[in-house]
């Protein structure tokens, strides 16, 4: 067996060896421990012999370059009004076309390749804490949520209508003969004219689309070795693609009714209704998917982890968990235009959570005093 | 079992570039070997390790977020490797080899507490490996070094030394057994 493990570590195994090794590992804990011992020796011994200082120095130089780069990227996000230095640096010829929303960024970028060919595209980059509305040349309106990016070709609308989305957006697509295509990291969407919401933040483990009216075609990515799959979504349906499992699901929602309610909700300020729910609400609420367009947040049976990720974007803060178990707590409720302090207060009043704020970092801790009470219900 | 390297941690919180240089010297290679054990492309593995350090540099940290730097780095590298592997599986459909890699990564992850060493222990371990290999019969030592230092494949070593692959495997196993014996207090 040692021989087989060594072969495996050296990357010299055949298919039947892999099967044999997998079975052996599943057999017992002591087998697993044996495997790990050999693996550690494998890594450590290689390291013992490759104390090549030169390589480390080179690697460290690369690290320096990388942190320089990430520092520059940060600057780009902060300095909306001072673009000159980085435009030169990135060889972009850019002009601000429009500035929409409180802190939404809107850029018109033209990138010139070294061959002199123009690959012009527009990039809308909304920083955390911001929001943006974009009207495309064809009359399509797109609301972008915090931390989202939208990219489209400069000659958008001439022959094709194609956009690239990273993050969350609510689309109101103007009806035309030319199909409207939305690319996300894993899934593409094709429509003619309709209203829908897409949620495709890269740090989420899923991509979601909720359709309000019209029809929406979902196209599984067409990469090498990847089966092309198409699903036609009808109004009142929500589509979910699970990235890790490579699986998809379609669920019924009550879209129309809720869209009407949405307008009402905007004028009527609701009290914060944060309540822990013991079950995961399967009845998906379209209100939840589109509500952020109006500045409020509605959520049903979402985990605290997911909720704080949304709050991070909305308020541009960072959450730190002292107790991992908190992440799985489930919440339902509505957050209107409140300050982050009000939201945190509500969290701590309705669940066993203590919080501390240090500048932009919020630390969440388990409030042991209250924990027992919550277990009862 | 381990005493946290206080100065290093302090340097990380302060974003001290010298501390990161030290970290690179101590951990870059080791983490690369670790990542490379999951990810076939060396460049990709190195990229992932750089990402780990850059993320650490950019992270807002509280005074007691990190308890042990080696376990932190290995866990961070681990997460990045696993999500990369998962992505690969999605991309290229199901592959038995990749899912064994993920299984391996999971085992390693649950074991990470046993894989955290102070700088001193790391140094000691390296010295033991050095001595043990040098004490082995000449041919065994040569073959093991070709494998781990030059990172040649068994078949490549066989061709180079004009011996059979079976012979190479025999000597590799011998060296491994000697190291297991010598490092039994650590690993």
PDB file of C-alpha atoms in Angstrom, chain B residues 49-169:
ATOM      1  CA  UNK B  49      -0.408  30.275  -2.516  1.00  0.00           C
ATOM      2  CA  UNK B  50       0.259  33.876  -3.540  1.00  0.00           C
ATOM      3  CA  UNK B  51      -3.466  34.504  -3.177  1.00  0.00           C
ATOM      4  CA  UNK B  52      -3.326  33.194   0.381  1.00  0.00           C
ATOM      5  CA  UNK B  53      -0.619  35.684   1.321  1.00  0.00           C
ATOM      6  CA  UNK B  54      -2.220  38.602  -0.513  1.00  0.00           C
ATOM      7  CA  UNK B  55      -5.546  37.873   1.193  1.00  0.00           C
ATOM      8  CA  UNK B  56      -3.784  37.809   4.560  1.00  0.00           C
ATOM      9  CA  UNK B  57      -2.159  41.134   3.750  1.00  0.00           C
ATOM     10  CA  UNK B  58      -5.477  42.716   2.801  1.00  0.00           C
ATOM     11  CA  UNK B  59      -7.483  41.207   5.622  1.00  0.00           C
ATOM     12  CA  UNK B  60      -8.636  43.376   8.458  1.00  0.00           C
ATOM     13  CA  UNK B  61      -7.563  41.424  11.505  1.00  0.00           C
ATOM     14  CA  UNK B  62      -8.356  41.530  15.144  1.00  0.00           C
ATOM     15  CA  UNK B  63      -5.709  40.864  17.733  1.00  0.00           C
ATOM     16  CA  UNK B  64      -6.714  37.264  18.348  1.00  0.00           C
ATOM     17  CA  UNK B  65      -8.137  36.156  15.005  1.00  0.00           C
ATOM     18  CA  UNK B  66      -5.153  33.968  14.245  1.00  0.00           C
ATOM     19  CA  UNK B  67      -3.924  31.607  16.871  1.00  0.00           C
ATOM     20  CA  UNK B  68      -1.340  29.692  14.966  1.00  0.00           C
ATOM     21  CA  UNK B  69       0.097  31.024  11.770  1.00  0.00           C
ATOM     22  CA  UNK B  70       1.028  27.704  10.200  1.00  0.00           C
ATOM     23  CA  UNK B  71      -2.429  26.273  10.739  1.00  0.00           C
ATOM     24  CA  UNK B  72      -4.006  29.468   9.419  1.00  0.00           C
ATOM     25  CA  UNK B  73      -1.941  29.383   6.226  1.00  0.00           C
ATOM     26  CA  UNK B  74      -2.582  25.705   5.607  1.00  0.00           C
ATOM     27  CA  UNK B  75      -6.281  26.104   6.161  1.00  0.00           C
ATOM     28  CA  UNK B  76      -6.459  29.093   3.834  1.00  0.00           C
ATOM     29  CA  UNK B  77      -4.491  27.231   1.154  1.00  0.00           C
ATOM     30  CA  UNK B  78      -6.679  24.227   1.699  1.00  0.00           C
ATOM     31  CA  UNK B  79      -9.897  26.176   1.106  1.00  0.00           C
ATOM     32  CA  UNK B  80      -8.552  27.707  -2.045  1.00  0.00           C
ATOM     33  CA  UNK B  81      -7.401  24.321  -3.357  1.00  0.00           C
ATOM     34  CA  UNK B  82     -10.731  22.670  -2.653  1.00  0.00           C
ATOM     35  CA  UNK B  83     -12.781  25.370  -4.310  1.00  0.00           C
ATOM     36  CA  UNK B  84     -10.435  25.194  -7.282  1.00  0.00           C
ATOM     37  CA  UNK B  85     -10.906  21.413  -7.473  1.00  0.00           C
ATOM     38  CA  UNK B  86     -14.679  21.766  -7.203  1.00  0.00           C
ATOM     39  CA  UNK B  87     -14.603  24.275 -10.003  1.00  0.00           C
ATOM     40  CA  UNK B  88     -12.570  21.827 -12.091  1.00  0.00           C
ATOM     41  CA  UNK B  89     -15.126  19.124 -11.514  1.00  0.00           C
ATOM     42  CA  UNK B  90     -17.903  21.407 -12.679  1.00  0.00           C
ATOM     43  CA  UNK B  91     -15.880  22.374 -15.725  1.00  0.00           C
ATOM     44  CA  UNK B  92     -14.710  18.987 -16.854  1.00  0.00           C
ATOM     45  CA  UNK B  93     -17.462  16.782 -15.610  1.00  0.00           C
ATOM     46  CA  UNK B  94     -16.852  14.085 -13.097  1.00  0.00           C
ATOM     47  CA  UNK B  95     -13.382  12.673 -12.810  1.00  0.00           C
ATOM     48  CA  UNK B  96     -12.467   9.942 -10.328  1.00  0.00           C
ATOM     49  CA  UNK B  97      -9.028  11.429  -9.825  1.00  0.00           C
ATOM     50  CA  UNK B  98     -10.395  14.819  -8.813  1.00  0.00           C
ATOM     51  CA  UNK B  99     -12.875  13.403  -6.387  1.00  0.00           C
ATOM     52  CA  UNK B 100     -10.133  11.383  -4.722  1.00  0.00           C
ATOM     53  CA  UNK B 101      -8.201  14.648  -4.436  1.00  0.00           C
ATOM     54  CA  UNK B 102     -11.157  16.239  -2.709  1.00  0.00           C
ATOM     55  CA  UNK B 103     -11.451  13.280  -0.367  1.00  0.00           C
ATOM     56  CA  UNK B 104      -7.763  13.640   0.367  1.00  0.00           C
ATOM     57  CA  UNK B 105      -8.198  17.355   1.006  1.00  0.00           C
ATOM     58  CA  UNK B 106     -11.028  16.705   3.419  1.00  0.00           C
ATOM     59  CA  UNK B 107      -8.975  14.194   5.374  1.00  0.00           C
ATOM     60  CA  UNK B 108      -6.101  16.609   5.495  1.00  0.00           C
ATOM     61  CA  UNK B 109      -8.382  19.372   6.665  1.00  0.00           C
ATOM     62  CA  UNK B 110      -9.765  17.412   9.589  1.00  0.00           C
ATOM     63  CA  UNK B 111      -6.218  16.607  10.511  1.00  0.00           C
ATOM     64  CA  UNK B 112      -4.854  20.138  10.272  1.00  0.00           C
ATOM     65  CA  UNK B 113      -4.534  20.487  14.045  1.00  0.00           C
ATOM     66  CA  UNK B 114      -1.881  17.793  13.875  1.00  0.00           C
ATOM     67  CA  UNK B 115      -0.114  19.695  11.161  1.00  0.00           C
ATOM     68  CA  UNK B 116       0.754  22.894  12.954  1.00  0.00           C
ATOM     69  CA  UNK B 117       4.304  23.445  14.021  1.00  0.00           C
ATOM     70  CA  UNK B 118       6.246  26.328  15.456  1.00  0.00           C
ATOM     71  CA  UNK B 119       9.172  27.687  13.456  1.00  0.00           C
ATOM     72  CA  UNK B 120      11.504  25.829  15.765  1.00  0.00           C
ATOM     73  CA  UNK B 121       9.773  22.508  15.224  1.00  0.00           C
ATOM     74  CA  UNK B 122       9.761  23.045  11.475  1.00  0.00           C
ATOM     75  CA  UNK B 123      13.492  23.670  11.505  1.00  0.00           C
ATOM     76  CA  UNK B 124      14.073  20.617  13.641  1.00  0.00           C
ATOM     77  CA  UNK B 125      12.003  18.472  11.320  1.00  0.00           C
ATOM     78  CA  UNK B 126      13.918  19.646   8.277  1.00  0.00           C
ATOM     79  CA  UNK B 127      17.205  18.814   9.978  1.00  0.00           C
ATOM     80  CA  UNK B 128      15.988  15.328  10.849  1.00  0.00           C
ATOM     81  CA  UNK B 129      14.922  14.730   7.256  1.00  0.00           C
ATOM     82  CA  UNK B 130      18.308  15.897   6.019  1.00  0.00           C
ATOM     83  CA  UNK B 131      20.243  13.641   8.382  1.00  0.00           C
ATOM     84  CA  UNK B 132      18.013  10.637   7.865  1.00  0.00           C
ATOM     85  CA  UNK B 133      18.326  10.753   4.099  1.00  0.00           C
ATOM     86  CA  UNK B 134      22.077  11.267   4.253  1.00  0.00           C
ATOM     87  CA  UNK B 135      22.422   8.233   6.521  1.00  0.00           C
ATOM     88  CA  UNK B 136      20.614   6.016   4.024  1.00  0.00           C
ATOM     89  CA  UNK B 137      22.520   3.761   1.602  1.00  0.00           C
ATOM     90  CA  UNK B 138      23.849   5.846  -1.277  1.00  0.00           C
ATOM     91  CA  UNK B 139      21.480   4.637  -3.955  1.00  0.00           C
ATOM     92  CA  UNK B 140      18.362   5.024  -1.804  1.00  0.00           C
ATOM     93  CA  UNK B 141      19.372   8.554  -0.827  1.00  0.00           C
ATOM     94  CA  UNK B 142      20.116   9.487  -4.458  1.00  0.00           C
ATOM     95  CA  UNK B 143      16.785   8.221  -5.706  1.00  0.00           C
ATOM     96  CA  UNK B 144      14.827   9.886  -2.930  1.00  0.00           C
ATOM     97  CA  UNK B 145      16.557  13.194  -3.555  1.00  0.00           C
ATOM     98  CA  UNK B 146      15.893  12.977  -7.273  1.00  0.00           C
ATOM     99  CA  UNK B 147      12.256  12.493  -6.489  1.00  0.00           C
ATOM    100  CA  UNK B 148      11.803  15.112  -3.804  1.00  0.00           C
ATOM    101  CA  UNK B 149      14.497  17.645  -4.636  1.00  0.00           C
ATOM    102  CA  UNK B 150      14.432  17.535  -8.404  1.00  0.00           C
ATOM    103  CA  UNK B 151      10.794  16.452  -8.305  1.00  0.00           C
ATOM    104  CA  UNK B 152      11.313  13.897 -11.038  1.00  0.00           C
ATOM    105  CA  UNK B 153       8.736  11.225 -11.676  1.00  0.00           C
ATOM    106  CA  UNK B 154       9.620   7.607 -10.880  1.00  0.00           C
ATOM    107  CA  UNK B 155       9.786   6.808 -14.573  1.00  0.00           C
ATOM    108  CA  UNK B 156      12.119   9.738 -15.184  1.00  0.00           C
ATOM    109  CA  UNK B 157      14.411   8.613 -12.368  1.00  0.00           C
ATOM    110  CA  UNK B 158      14.435   5.081 -13.771  1.00  0.00           C
ATOM    111  CA  UNK B 159      15.524   6.338 -17.181  1.00  0.00           C
ATOM    112  CA  UNK B 160      18.107   8.679 -15.731  1.00  0.00           C
ATOM    113  CA  UNK B 161      19.753   6.026 -13.560  1.00  0.00           C
ATOM    114  CA  UNK B 162      19.156   3.243 -16.047  1.00  0.00           C
ATOM    115  CA  UNK B 163      17.268   1.050 -13.562  1.00  0.00           C
ATOM    116  CA  UNK B 164      13.749  -0.359 -13.581  1.00  0.00           C
ATOM    117  CA  UNK B 165      10.754   1.575 -12.241  1.00  0.00           C
ATOM    118  CA  UNK B 166      10.246  -1.243  -9.731  1.00  0.00           C
ATOM    119  CA  UNK B 167      13.727  -0.561  -8.341  1.00  0.00           C
ATOM    120  CA  UNK B 168      12.924   3.129  -7.975  1.00  0.00           C
ATOM    121  CA  UNK B 169       9.697   2.294  -6.176  1.00  0.00           C
TER     122      UNK B 169
END
